[in-house]
Amino acid sequence: MFLALWVGGLVVALVAVGLFVFGLRRRLIQRSGGTFDCSLRWNVPVEPDLSGKGWVYGVARYHGDKVDWFRVFSYSPRPRRVLDRSSIEVVARRLPEGEEELALLSDAIVLGCLHQGTRLELAMSEDALTGFLAWLEAAPPGQRVNVA
């Protein structure tokens, strides 16, 4: 009986510590400011896939001329993807369709992009999209920016 209580207490403690670390990591990412909720789908096929597969929920952070993208459900302090402002080309904008609506946040807008030859999609709120497009267009003189 004692062993079962001890193991149960240990499991509860480990779950609590894990949740605390998730929250702490998110606070540390957001501490420097310029963050927004952003789902990402990497290596998207040319044919639109509306099944909702491949979307990963995350947090993006502006960092100079780059956007660092972090997975929400990860313990890693490093960004999973780093998008260079000069390498991002916006090719499409659309609303989620089909099962995508279930995989994304309710007010998300999907932005189709090319980054160094890789097709990707970013899904974010209207406010985050406005800020992201303004950040892209605010590139220093001499850098090419392609916004559709």
mmCIF file of C-alpha atoms in Angstrom:
data_model
loop_
_atom_site.group_PDB
_atom_site.id
_atom_site.type_symbol
_atom_site.label_atom_id
_atom_site.label_comp_id
_atom_site.label_asym_id
_atom_site.label_seq_id
_atom_site.Cartn_x
_atom_site.Cartn_y
_atom_site.Cartn_z
ATOM 1 C CA MET A 1 0.000 0.000 0.000
ATOM 2 C CA PHE A 2 2.769 2.399 0.948
ATOM 3 C CA LEU A 3 4.670 1.660 -2.269
ATOM 4 C CA ALA A 4 1.567 2.360 -4.416
ATOM 5 C CA LEU A 5 1.012 5.705 -2.656
ATOM 6 C CA TRP A 6 4.665 6.612 -3.035
ATOM 7 C CA VAL A 7 4.689 5.767 -6.767
ATOM 8 C CA GLY A 8 1.388 7.624 -7.288
ATOM 9 C CA GLY A 9 2.747 10.685 -5.495
ATOM 10 C CA LEU A 10 5.924 10.543 -7.559
ATOM 11 C CA VAL A 11 3.926 10.409 -10.810
ATOM 12 C CA VAL A 12 1.798 13.395 -9.735
ATOM 13 C CA ALA A 13 4.946 15.329 -8.775
ATOM 14 C CA LEU A 14 6.627 14.564 -12.116
ATOM 15 C CA VAL A 15 3.546 15.684 -14.062
ATOM 16 C CA ALA A 16 3.413 18.908 -12.031
ATOM 17 C CA VAL A 17 7.116 19.586 -12.652
ATOM 18 C CA GLY A 18 6.666 18.889 -16.377
ATOM 19 C CA LEU A 19 3.772 21.344 -16.638
ATOM 20 C CA PHE A 20 5.725 23.943 -14.675
ATOM 21 C CA VAL A 21 8.687 23.617 -17.052
ATOM 22 C CA PHE A 22 6.346 24.057 -20.085
ATOM 23 C CA GLY A 23 5.011 27.267 -18.552
ATOM 24 C CA LEU A 24 8.460 28.524 -17.571
ATOM 25 C CA ARG A 25 9.831 27.879 -21.065
ATOM 26 C CA ARG A 26 6.941 29.804 -22.637
ATOM 27 C CA ARG A 27 7.543 32.747 -20.269
ATOM 28 C CA LEU A 28 11.249 32.784 -21.132
ATOM 29 C CA ILE A 29 10.481 32.772 -24.869
ATOM 30 C CA GLN A 30 7.976 35.621 -24.474
ATOM 31 C CA ARG A 31 10.174 37.625 -22.102
ATOM 32 C CA SER A 32 12.073 39.358 -24.895
ATOM 33 C CA GLY A 33 8.785 40.476 -26.494
ATOM 34 C CA GLY A 34 7.635 40.334 -30.093
ATOM 35 C CA THR A 35 5.961 36.918 -29.850
ATOM 36 C CA PHE A 36 2.744 35.611 -31.378
ATOM 37 C CA ASP A 37 0.923 32.289 -31.618
ATOM 38 C CA CYS A 38 1.691 30.700 -34.971
ATOM 39 C CA SER A 39 1.026 27.213 -36.299
ATOM 40 C CA LEU A 40 3.453 25.913 -38.915
ATOM 41 C CA ARG A 41 3.275 23.308 -41.648
ATOM 42 C CA TRP A 42 6.667 22.622 -43.250
ATOM 43 C CA ASN A 43 7.365 21.147 -46.698
ATOM 44 C CA VAL A 44 3.835 21.609 -48.006
ATOM 45 C CA PRO A 45 3.004 19.876 -51.322
ATOM 46 C CA VAL A 46 1.978 22.022 -54.289
ATOM 47 C CA GLU A 47 -1.486 20.430 -54.232
ATOM 48 C CA PRO A 48 -3.403 21.879 -51.266
ATOM 49 C CA ASP A 49 -3.873 19.356 -48.442
ATOM 50 C CA LEU A 50 -6.976 20.244 -46.431
ATOM 51 C CA SER A 51 -6.841 17.193 -44.162
ATOM 52 C CA GLY A 52 -5.337 19.168 -41.297
ATOM 53 C CA LYS A 53 -2.288 16.895 -41.138
ATOM 54 C CA GLY A 54 1.156 18.332 -40.604
ATOM 55 C CA TRP A 55 0.168 21.405 -38.607
ATOM 56 C CA VAL A 56 2.247 22.004 -35.469
ATOM 57 C CA TYR A 57 1.157 24.554 -32.883
ATOM 58 C CA GLY A 58 3.876 26.968 -31.857
ATOM 59 C CA VAL A 59 5.039 30.403 -30.832
ATOM 60 C CA ALA A 60 7.006 32.686 -33.135
ATOM 61 C CA ARG A 61 9.328 35.451 -31.959
ATOM 62 C CA TYR A 62 10.793 38.336 -33.927
ATOM 63 C CA HIS A 63 14.554 38.383 -33.491
ATOM 64 C CA GLY A 64 16.172 41.088 -35.614
ATOM 65 C CA ASP A 65 15.919 40.016 -39.268
ATOM 66 C CA LYS A 66 14.725 36.537 -38.341
ATOM 67 C CA VAL A 67 11.630 34.884 -36.932
ATOM 68 C CA ASP A 68 12.360 32.110 -34.451
ATOM 69 C CA TRP A 69 9.619 29.478 -34.313
ATOM 70 C CA PHE A 70 9.255 27.275 -31.221
ATOM 71 C CA ARG A 71 7.041 24.224 -30.788
ATOM 72 C CA VAL A 72 4.670 24.695 -27.870
ATOM 73 C CA PHE A 73 4.893 21.091 -26.688
ATOM 74 C CA SER A 74 8.660 20.830 -26.385
ATOM 75 C CA TYR A 75 11.226 21.336 -23.665
ATOM 76 C CA SER A 76 13.918 22.609 -26.043
ATOM 77 C CA PRO A 77 15.057 26.194 -25.401
ATOM 78 C CA ARG A 78 16.143 26.495 -29.037
ATOM 79 C CA PRO A 79 13.817 27.396 -31.901
ATOM 80 C CA ARG A 80 12.716 24.501 -34.110
ATOM 81 C CA ARG A 81 12.824 26.703 -37.240
ATOM 82 C CA VAL A 82 14.495 30.033 -38.006
ATOM 83 C CA LEU A 83 13.061 32.021 -40.903
ATOM 84 C CA ASP A 84 15.258 34.712 -42.465
ATOM 85 C CA ARG A 85 13.331 37.848 -43.471
ATOM 86 C CA SER A 86 15.218 38.164 -46.767
ATOM 87 C CA SER A 87 14.400 34.538 -47.683
ATOM 88 C CA ILE A 88 10.647 34.607 -47.039
ATOM 89 C CA GLU A 89 8.392 34.976 -50.056
ATOM 90 C CA VAL A 90 4.653 35.192 -49.428
ATOM 91 C CA VAL A 91 2.778 33.436 -52.232
ATOM 92 C CA ALA A 92 -0.796 33.014 -50.944
ATOM 93 C CA ARG A 93 -3.257 33.922 -48.236
ATOM 94 C CA ARG A 94 -6.412 31.979 -47.418
ATOM 95 C CA LEU A 95 -8.820 30.901 -44.701
ATOM 96 C CA PRO A 96 -8.565 27.358 -43.273
ATOM 97 C CA GLU A 97 -10.722 24.860 -45.111
ATOM 98 C CA GLY A 98 -12.044 21.396 -44.356
ATOM 99 C CA GLU A 99 -10.440 19.619 -41.412
ATOM 100 C CA GLU A 100 -7.819 22.375 -41.139
ATOM 101 C CA GLU A 101 -10.381 24.381 -39.208
ATOM 102 C CA LEU A 102 -10.170 21.791 -36.429
ATOM 103 C CA ALA A 103 -6.355 21.708 -36.420
ATOM 104 C CA LEU A 104 -5.885 25.483 -36.160
ATOM 105 C CA LEU A 105 -6.971 28.226 -33.811
ATOM 106 C CA SER A 106 -10.465 29.538 -34.509
ATOM 107 C CA ASP A 107 -9.449 32.930 -35.944
ATOM 108 C CA ALA A 108 -6.440 31.716 -37.958
ATOM 109 C CA ILE A 109 -5.504 32.870 -41.438
ATOM 110 C CA VAL A 110 -3.166 30.665 -43.474
ATOM 111 C CA LEU A 111 -0.218 32.315 -45.199
ATOM 112 C CA GLY A 112 1.531 30.286 -47.913
ATOM 113 C CA CYS A 113 5.238 31.049 -48.146
ATOM 114 C CA LEU A 114 8.473 29.965 -49.760
ATOM 115 C CA HIS A 115 11.603 29.977 -47.610
ATOM 116 C CA GLN A 116 14.859 29.097 -49.352
ATOM 117 C CA GLY A 117 12.999 26.880 -51.825
ATOM 118 C CA THR A 118 10.867 25.125 -49.186
ATOM 119 C CA ARG A 119 7.092 25.563 -49.268
ATOM 120 C CA LEU A 120 5.570 26.233 -45.864
ATOM 121 C CA GLU A 121 2.384 27.560 -44.380
ATOM 122 C CA LEU A 122 1.969 29.739 -41.324
ATOM 123 C CA ALA A 123 -1.379 30.102 -39.567
ATOM 124 C CA MET A 124 -1.898 33.080 -37.281
ATOM 125 C CA SER A 125 -4.525 35.552 -36.133
ATOM 126 C CA GLU A 126 -5.459 38.621 -38.173
ATOM 127 C CA ASP A 127 -3.514 40.909 -35.809
ATOM 128 C CA ALA A 128 -0.413 38.701 -35.924
ATOM 129 C CA LEU A 129 -0.674 38.553 -39.727
ATOM 130 C CA THR A 130 -0.777 42.340 -39.973
ATOM 131 C CA GLY A 131 2.314 42.595 -37.783
ATOM 132 C CA PHE A 132 4.128 39.847 -39.692
ATOM 133 C CA LEU A 133 3.476 41.454 -43.086
ATOM 134 C CA ALA A 134 4.530 44.866 -41.744
ATOM 135 C CA TRP A 135 7.736 43.291 -40.387
ATOM 136 C CA LEU A 136 8.425 41.719 -43.801
ATOM 137 C CA GLU A 137 7.875 45.001 -45.623
ATOM 138 C CA ALA A 138 10.049 46.922 -43.140
ATOM 139 C CA ALA A 139 13.200 45.205 -44.403
ATOM 140 C CA PRO A 140 16.279 47.402 -44.617
ATOM 141 C CA PRO A 141 16.931 49.102 -47.979
ATOM 142 C CA GLY A 142 18.471 46.812 -50.576
ATOM 143 C CA GLN A 143 16.800 43.623 -49.378
ATOM 144 C CA ARG A 144 14.188 42.110 -51.643
ATOM 145 C CA VAL A 145 10.863 41.341 -50.036
ATOM 146 C CA ASN A 146 8.126 39.480 -51.888
ATOM 147 C CA VAL A 147 4.683 39.926 -50.366
ATOM 148 C CA ALA A 148 1.683 38.803 -52.392
#
